[in-house]
Coordinates of C-alpha atoms in Angstrom, one line a residue:
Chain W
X1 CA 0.0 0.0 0.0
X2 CA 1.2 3.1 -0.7
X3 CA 1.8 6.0 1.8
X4 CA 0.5 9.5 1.7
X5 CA -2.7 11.2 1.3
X6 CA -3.4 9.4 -2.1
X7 CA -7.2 8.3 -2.1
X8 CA -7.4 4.6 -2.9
X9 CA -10.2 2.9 -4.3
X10 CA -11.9 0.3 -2.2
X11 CA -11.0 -2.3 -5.3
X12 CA -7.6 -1.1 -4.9
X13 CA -7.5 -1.8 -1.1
X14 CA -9.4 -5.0 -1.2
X15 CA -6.3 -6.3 -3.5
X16 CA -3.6 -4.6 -1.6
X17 CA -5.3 -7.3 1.6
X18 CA -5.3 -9.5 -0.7
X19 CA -1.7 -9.4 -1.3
X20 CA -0.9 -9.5 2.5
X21 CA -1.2 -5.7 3.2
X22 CA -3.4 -5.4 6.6
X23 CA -3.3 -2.0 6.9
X24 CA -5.7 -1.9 3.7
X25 CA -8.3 -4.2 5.5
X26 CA -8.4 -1.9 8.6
X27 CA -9.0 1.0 5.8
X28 CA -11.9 -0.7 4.2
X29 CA -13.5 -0.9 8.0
X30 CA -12.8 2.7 8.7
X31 CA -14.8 3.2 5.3
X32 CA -17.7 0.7 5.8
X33 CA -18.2 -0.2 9.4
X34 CA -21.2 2.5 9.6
X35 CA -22.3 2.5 6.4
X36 CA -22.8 -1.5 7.3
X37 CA -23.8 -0.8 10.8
X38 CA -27.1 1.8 9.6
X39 CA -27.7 -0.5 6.9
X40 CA -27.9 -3.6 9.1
X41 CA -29.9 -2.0 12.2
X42 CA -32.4 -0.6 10.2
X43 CA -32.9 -4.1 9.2
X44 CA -33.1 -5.7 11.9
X45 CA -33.8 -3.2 14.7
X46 CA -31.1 -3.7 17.5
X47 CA -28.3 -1.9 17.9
X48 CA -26.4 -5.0 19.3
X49 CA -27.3 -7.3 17.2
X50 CA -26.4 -5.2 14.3
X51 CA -23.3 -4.2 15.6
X52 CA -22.3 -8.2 16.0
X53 CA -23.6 -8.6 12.3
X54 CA -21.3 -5.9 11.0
X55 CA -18.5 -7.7 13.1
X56 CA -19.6 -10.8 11.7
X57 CA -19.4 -9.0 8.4
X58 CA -15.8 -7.8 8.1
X59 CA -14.7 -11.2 9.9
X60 CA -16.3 -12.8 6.1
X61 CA -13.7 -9.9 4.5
X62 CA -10.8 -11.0 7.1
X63 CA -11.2 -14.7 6.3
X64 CA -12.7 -15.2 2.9
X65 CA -11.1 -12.1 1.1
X66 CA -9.7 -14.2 -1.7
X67 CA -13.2 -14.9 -2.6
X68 CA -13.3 -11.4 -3.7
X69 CA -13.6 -11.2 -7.7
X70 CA -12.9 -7.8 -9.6
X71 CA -16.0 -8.5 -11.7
X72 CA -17.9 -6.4 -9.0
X73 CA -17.6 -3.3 -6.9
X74 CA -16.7 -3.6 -3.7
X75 CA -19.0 -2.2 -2.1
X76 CA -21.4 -4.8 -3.5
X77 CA -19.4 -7.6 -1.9
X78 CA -19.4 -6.7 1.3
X79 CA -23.0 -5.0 1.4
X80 CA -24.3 -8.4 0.5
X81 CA -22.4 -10.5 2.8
X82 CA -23.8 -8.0 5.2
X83 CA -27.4 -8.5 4.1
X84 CA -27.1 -12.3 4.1
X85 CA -25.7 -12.3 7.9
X86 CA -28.8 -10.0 8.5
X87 CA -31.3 -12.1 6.9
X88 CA -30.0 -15.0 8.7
X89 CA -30.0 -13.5 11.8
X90 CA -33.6 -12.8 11.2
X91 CA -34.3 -16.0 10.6
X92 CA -33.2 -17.3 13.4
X93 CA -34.9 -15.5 15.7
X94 CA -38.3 -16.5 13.4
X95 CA -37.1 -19.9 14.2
X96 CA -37.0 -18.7 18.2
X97 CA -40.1 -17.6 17.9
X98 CA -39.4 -14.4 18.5
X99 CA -41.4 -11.2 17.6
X100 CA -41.2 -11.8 13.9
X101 CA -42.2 -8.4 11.4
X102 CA -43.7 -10.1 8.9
X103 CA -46.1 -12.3 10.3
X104 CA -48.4 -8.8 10.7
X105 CA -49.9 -9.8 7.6
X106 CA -48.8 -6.6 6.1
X107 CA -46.8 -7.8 3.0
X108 CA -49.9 -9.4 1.7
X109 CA -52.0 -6.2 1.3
X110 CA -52.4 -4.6 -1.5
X111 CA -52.3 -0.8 -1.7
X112 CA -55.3 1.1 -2.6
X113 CA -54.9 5.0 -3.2
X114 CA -56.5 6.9 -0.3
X115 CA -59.6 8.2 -0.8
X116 CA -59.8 12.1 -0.7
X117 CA -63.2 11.9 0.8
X118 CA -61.4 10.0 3.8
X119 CA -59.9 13.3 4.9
X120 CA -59.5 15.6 1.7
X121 CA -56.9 17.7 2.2
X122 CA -54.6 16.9 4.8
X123 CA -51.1 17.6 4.4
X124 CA -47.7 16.2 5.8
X125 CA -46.3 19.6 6.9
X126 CA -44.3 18.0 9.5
X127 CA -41.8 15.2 8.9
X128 CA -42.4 11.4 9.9
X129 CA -40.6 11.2 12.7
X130 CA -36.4 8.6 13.3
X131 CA -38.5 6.5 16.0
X132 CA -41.7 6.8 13.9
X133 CA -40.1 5.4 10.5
X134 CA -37.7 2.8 12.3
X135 CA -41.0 1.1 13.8
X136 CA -42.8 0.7 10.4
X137 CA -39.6 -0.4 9.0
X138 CA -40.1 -3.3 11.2
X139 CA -43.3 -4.3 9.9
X140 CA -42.3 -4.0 6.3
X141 CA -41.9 -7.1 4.2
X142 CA -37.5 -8.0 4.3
X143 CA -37.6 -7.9 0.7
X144 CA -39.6 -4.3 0.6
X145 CA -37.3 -2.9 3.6
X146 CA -34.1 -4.4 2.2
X147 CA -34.2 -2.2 -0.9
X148 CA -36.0 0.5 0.9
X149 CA -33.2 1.0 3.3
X150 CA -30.5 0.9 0.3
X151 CA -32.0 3.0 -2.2
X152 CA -33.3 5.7 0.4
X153 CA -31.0 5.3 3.1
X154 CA -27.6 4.1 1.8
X155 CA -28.5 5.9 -0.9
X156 CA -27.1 3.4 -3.8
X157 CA -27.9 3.1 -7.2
X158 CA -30.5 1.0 -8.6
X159 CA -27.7 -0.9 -10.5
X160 CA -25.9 -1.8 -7.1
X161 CA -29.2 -2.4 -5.4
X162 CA -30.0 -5.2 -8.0
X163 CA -26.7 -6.8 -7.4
X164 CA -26.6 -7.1 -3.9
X165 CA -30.2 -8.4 -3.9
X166 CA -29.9 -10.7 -6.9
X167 CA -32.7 -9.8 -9.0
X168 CA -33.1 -7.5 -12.0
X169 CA -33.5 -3.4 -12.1
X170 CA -37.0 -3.5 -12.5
X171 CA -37.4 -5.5 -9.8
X172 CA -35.8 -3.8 -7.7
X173 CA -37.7 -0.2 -9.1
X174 CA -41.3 -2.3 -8.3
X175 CA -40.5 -3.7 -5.0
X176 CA -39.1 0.3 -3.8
X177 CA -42.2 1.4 -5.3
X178 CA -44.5 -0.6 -3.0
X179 CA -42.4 -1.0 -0.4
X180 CA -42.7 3.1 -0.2
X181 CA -46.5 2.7 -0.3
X182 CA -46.5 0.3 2.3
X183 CA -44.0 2.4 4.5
X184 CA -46.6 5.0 3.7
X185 CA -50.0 3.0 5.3
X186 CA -48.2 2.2 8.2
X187 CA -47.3 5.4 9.1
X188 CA -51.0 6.6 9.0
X189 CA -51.6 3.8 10.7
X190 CA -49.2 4.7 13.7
X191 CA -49.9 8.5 13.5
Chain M
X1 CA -53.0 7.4 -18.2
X2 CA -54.9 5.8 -14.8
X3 CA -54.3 5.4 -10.9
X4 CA -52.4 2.2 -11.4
X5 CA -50.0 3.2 -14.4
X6 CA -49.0 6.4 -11.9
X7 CA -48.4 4.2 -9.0
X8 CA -45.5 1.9 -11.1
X9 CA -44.0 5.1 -12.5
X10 CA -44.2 6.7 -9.2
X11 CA -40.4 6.4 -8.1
X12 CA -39.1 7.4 -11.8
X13 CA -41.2 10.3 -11.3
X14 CA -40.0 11.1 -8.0
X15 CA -36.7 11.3 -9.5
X16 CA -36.9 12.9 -13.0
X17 CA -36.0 9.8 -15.0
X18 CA -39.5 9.7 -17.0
X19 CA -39.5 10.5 -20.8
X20 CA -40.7 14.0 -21.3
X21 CA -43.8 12.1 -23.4
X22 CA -44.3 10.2 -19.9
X23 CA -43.9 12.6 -17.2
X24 CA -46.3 15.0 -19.5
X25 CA -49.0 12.1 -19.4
X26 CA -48.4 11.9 -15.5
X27 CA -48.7 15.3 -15.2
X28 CA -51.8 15.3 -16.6
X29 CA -53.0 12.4 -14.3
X30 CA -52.2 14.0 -11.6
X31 CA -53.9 17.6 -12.9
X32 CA -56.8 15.5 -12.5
X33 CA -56.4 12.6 -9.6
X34 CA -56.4 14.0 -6.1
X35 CA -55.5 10.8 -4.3
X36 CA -52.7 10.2 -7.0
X37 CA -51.7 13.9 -5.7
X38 CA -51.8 13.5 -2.1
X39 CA -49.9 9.4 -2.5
X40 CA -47.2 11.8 -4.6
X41 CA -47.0 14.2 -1.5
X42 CA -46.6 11.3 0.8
X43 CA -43.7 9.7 -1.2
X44 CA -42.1 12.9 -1.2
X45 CA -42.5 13.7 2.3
X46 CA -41.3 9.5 3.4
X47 CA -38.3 9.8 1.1
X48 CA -37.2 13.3 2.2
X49 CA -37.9 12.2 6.1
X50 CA -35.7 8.8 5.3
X51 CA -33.0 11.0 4.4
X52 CA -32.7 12.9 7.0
X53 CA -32.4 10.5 9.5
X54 CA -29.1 10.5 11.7
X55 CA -26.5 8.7 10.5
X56 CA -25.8 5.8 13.3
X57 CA -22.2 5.1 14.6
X58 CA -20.9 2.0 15.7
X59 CA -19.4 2.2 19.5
X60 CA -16.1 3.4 19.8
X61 CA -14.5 0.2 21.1
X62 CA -15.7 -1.7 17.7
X63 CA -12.5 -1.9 16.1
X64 CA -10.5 -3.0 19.1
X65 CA -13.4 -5.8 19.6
X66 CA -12.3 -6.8 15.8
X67 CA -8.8 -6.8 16.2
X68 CA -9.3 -9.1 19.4
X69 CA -11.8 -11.9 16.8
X70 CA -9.3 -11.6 14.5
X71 CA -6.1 -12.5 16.4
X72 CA -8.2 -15.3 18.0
X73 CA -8.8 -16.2 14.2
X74 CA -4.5 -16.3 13.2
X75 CA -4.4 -18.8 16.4
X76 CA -6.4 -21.4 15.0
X77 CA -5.2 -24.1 13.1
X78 CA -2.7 -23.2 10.2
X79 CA -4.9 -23.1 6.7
X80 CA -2.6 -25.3 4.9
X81 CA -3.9 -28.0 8.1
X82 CA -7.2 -27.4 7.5
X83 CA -7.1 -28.0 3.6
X84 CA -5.8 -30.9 4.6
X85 CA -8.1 -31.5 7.0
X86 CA -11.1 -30.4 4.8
X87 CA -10.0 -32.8 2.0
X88 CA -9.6 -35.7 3.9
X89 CA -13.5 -35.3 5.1
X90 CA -14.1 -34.4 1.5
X91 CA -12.6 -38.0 0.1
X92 CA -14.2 -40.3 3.2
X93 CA -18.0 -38.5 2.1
X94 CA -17.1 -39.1 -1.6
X95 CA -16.2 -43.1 -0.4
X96 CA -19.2 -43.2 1.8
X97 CA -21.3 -41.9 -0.7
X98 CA -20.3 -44.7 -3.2
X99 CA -20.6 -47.2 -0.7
X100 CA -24.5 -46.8 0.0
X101 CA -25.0 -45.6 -3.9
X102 CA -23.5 -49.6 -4.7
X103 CA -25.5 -51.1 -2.0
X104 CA -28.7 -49.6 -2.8
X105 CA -27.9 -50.4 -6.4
X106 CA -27.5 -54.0 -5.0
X107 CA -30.3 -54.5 -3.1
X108 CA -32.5 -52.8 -5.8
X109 CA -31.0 -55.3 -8.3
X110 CA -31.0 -58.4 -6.6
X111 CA -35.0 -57.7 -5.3
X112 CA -36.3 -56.7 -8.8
X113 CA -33.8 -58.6 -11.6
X114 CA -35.5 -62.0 -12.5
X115 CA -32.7 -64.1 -13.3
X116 CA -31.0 -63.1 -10.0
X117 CA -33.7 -64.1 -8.4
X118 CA -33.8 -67.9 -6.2
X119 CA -36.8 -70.2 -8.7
X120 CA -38.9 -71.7 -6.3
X121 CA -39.2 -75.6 -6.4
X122 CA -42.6 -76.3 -7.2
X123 CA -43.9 -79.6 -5.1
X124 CA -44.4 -82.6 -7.2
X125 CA -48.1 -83.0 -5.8
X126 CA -49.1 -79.9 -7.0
X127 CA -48.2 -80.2 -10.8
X128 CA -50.6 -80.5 -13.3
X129 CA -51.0 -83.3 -15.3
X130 CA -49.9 -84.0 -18.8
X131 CA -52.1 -82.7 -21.2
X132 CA -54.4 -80.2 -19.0
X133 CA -53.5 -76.5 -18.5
X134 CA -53.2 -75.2 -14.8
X135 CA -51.4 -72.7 -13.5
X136 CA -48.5 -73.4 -11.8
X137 CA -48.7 -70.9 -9.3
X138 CA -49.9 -72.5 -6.3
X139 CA -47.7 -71.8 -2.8
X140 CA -49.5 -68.9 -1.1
X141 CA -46.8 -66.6 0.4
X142 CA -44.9 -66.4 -2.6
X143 CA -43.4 -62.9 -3.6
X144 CA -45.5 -61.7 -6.9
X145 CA -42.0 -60.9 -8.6
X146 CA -40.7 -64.7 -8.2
X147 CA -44.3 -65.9 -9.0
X148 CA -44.2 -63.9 -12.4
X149 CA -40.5 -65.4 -13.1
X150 CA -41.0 -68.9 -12.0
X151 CA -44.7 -69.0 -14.1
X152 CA -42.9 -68.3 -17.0
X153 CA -39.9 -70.5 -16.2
X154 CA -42.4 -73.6 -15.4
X155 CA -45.1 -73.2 -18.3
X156 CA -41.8 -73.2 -20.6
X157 CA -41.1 -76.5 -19.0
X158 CA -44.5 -78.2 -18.4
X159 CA -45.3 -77.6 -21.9
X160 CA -42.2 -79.1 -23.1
X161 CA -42.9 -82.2 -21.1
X162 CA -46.7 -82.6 -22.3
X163 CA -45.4 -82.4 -25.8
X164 CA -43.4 -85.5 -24.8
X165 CA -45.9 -86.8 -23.1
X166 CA -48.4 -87.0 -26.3
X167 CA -45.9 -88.6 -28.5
X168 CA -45.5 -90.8 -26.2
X169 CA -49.0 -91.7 -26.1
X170 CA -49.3 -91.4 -30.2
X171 CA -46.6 -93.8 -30.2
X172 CA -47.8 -96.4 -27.5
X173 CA -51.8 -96.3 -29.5
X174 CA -49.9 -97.3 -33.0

């Protein structure tokens, strides 16, 4: 690795670690551990948990960084190992019958555009609130909140998005679509 | 366009990537649909109030807690060990796996192949006599498969010995 102030790419670090260079893994942490760590707790809700997922997470990079192929970014690697260590960890505690999200029924529903009769008129002036948005997030669908929390959150391109979740573009456009609706209901719902 | 077409484009909207023909037919739409308006509003106001959320840290001690998993990690057994290791698990499942794929390939074989199968003796009483048709599938308890084999196997024969049998008896009338 080379020394200085030179800003390397995250491909360019990932190989440097490859090649035996730990500084260059420690980098890529500095540079993803809370990008991984909102990503991961607003999937699954707990800031411990999502802490030990992004642990978890870089653990993957530590041990398994060979696996890393140039023929994606970066930053698509590791979100998805990140996302499968979430989804796991979700299912498990399905499996422990704990408090599981999606068994509220809410995925199935389809949307129907309010009616302006309902309450004609009303207007969001204020903002929906951190607390507000982080419980309806629990009671979206994984697949809805997944791309929910990348696209409008993480703030990544459609192109990444459908990468990391493994299905095409318009897939991925559709499910943020309803997923956005969705969000939508249950905040009315909670307000 | 209608309620439904506006929902799918909604996101494209949101963010300007609609065709100029497009966005012109959803601004019309929504000239016209108040709930199409107000579900427009509420996308805004979600995806503007997502955004602003405060970015979340991870606690300060997260890289120290790292470094400590990962120098348990370099104390485990070397990786050239565990190849080792992995591929000798990897060539006792591969043997196993042969081994029951051969003996159910035995079993299946030596239940269902006729000519592997043990002919039953049929009991002298119980033939038929020369000349008259009967079935030579008598012993109750027999395995359908074996009857099947041995039927064929002893009509083959009987019929061979009647057709002695007659010349005889052509033979013994001149």
């Amino acid at each position: 690795m080379k020394k200085g102030s030179v800003k390397y790419t995250d491909e360019e670090l990932i190989r440097s670690f490859q090649g035996g260079e730990e500084r260059a893994f420690y980098e890529l942490v500095q540079r993803y551990r809370d990008k991984l760590y909102n990503f991961v707790y607003r999937f699954v809700g707990q800031e411990e948990i999502a802490e030990d997922i992004v642990q978890d997470t870089f653990m993957k990079l530590y041990t398994s960084a060979d696996m890393y192929r140039e023929i994606a970014k970066f930053s698509t690697w590791i979100y998805t190992i990140a996302a499968n260590l979430a989804k796991t960890e979700l299912r498990k505690r399905k499996r422990r019958k704990v408090m599981s999200l999606n068994d509220m029924g809410l995925d199935d529903r389809e949307y129907e555009i309010p009616s302006s009769s309902e309450d004609p008129g009303r207007e969001y002036d204020s903002r929906f609130s951190e607390s507000d948005i982080q419980n309806a997030m629990k009671k979206l669908g994984e697949q809805f909140r997944t791309v929910i929390i990348l696209r409008d959150i993480q703030e990544l391109s459609y192109e990444e998005i459908s990468k990391i979740v493994d299905v095409p573009e318009g897939t991925v456009k559709s499910r943020i679509n309803r997923g956005r609706q969705k969000l939508i209901q249950i905040l009315k719902g909670l307000e | 366009m209608n309620c439904y077409r506006f929902q799918q484009i909604l996101s494209d909207y949101i963010e300007e990537i609609l065709s100029h023909g497009e966005r012109r037919k959803a601004d019309v739409h929504l000239n016209e649909c108040p709930p199409c308006r107000e579900l427009l509003e509420d996308n805004r106001q979600l995806i503007s109030s997502v955004k602003h959320i405060p970015l979340k840290r991870c606690r300060s001690d997260f890289n120290a807690r790292l470094q400590a998993r990962i120098a348990v990690e370099k104390n485990r057994p070397a990786p050239v060990l565990r190849t080792v290791w992995r591929s000798w698990t990897r060539g006792i499942s591969a043997a196993a796996a042969v081994v029951l794929f051969m003996s159910a390939g035995w079993i299946s074989y030596t239940a269902y192949n006729p000519r592997s199968a043990v002919k039953l003796p049929v009991p002298q009483a119980e033939q038929a006599p020369a000349g008259s048709f009967q079935s030579p599938v008598q012993s109750p308890g027999v395995q359908p498969m074996m009857v099947r084999q041995n039927t064929v196997m002893d009509s083959a024969e009987s019929s061979s010995q009647n057709f002695e049998n007659r010349i005889q008896l052509v033979n013994d009338r001149e």
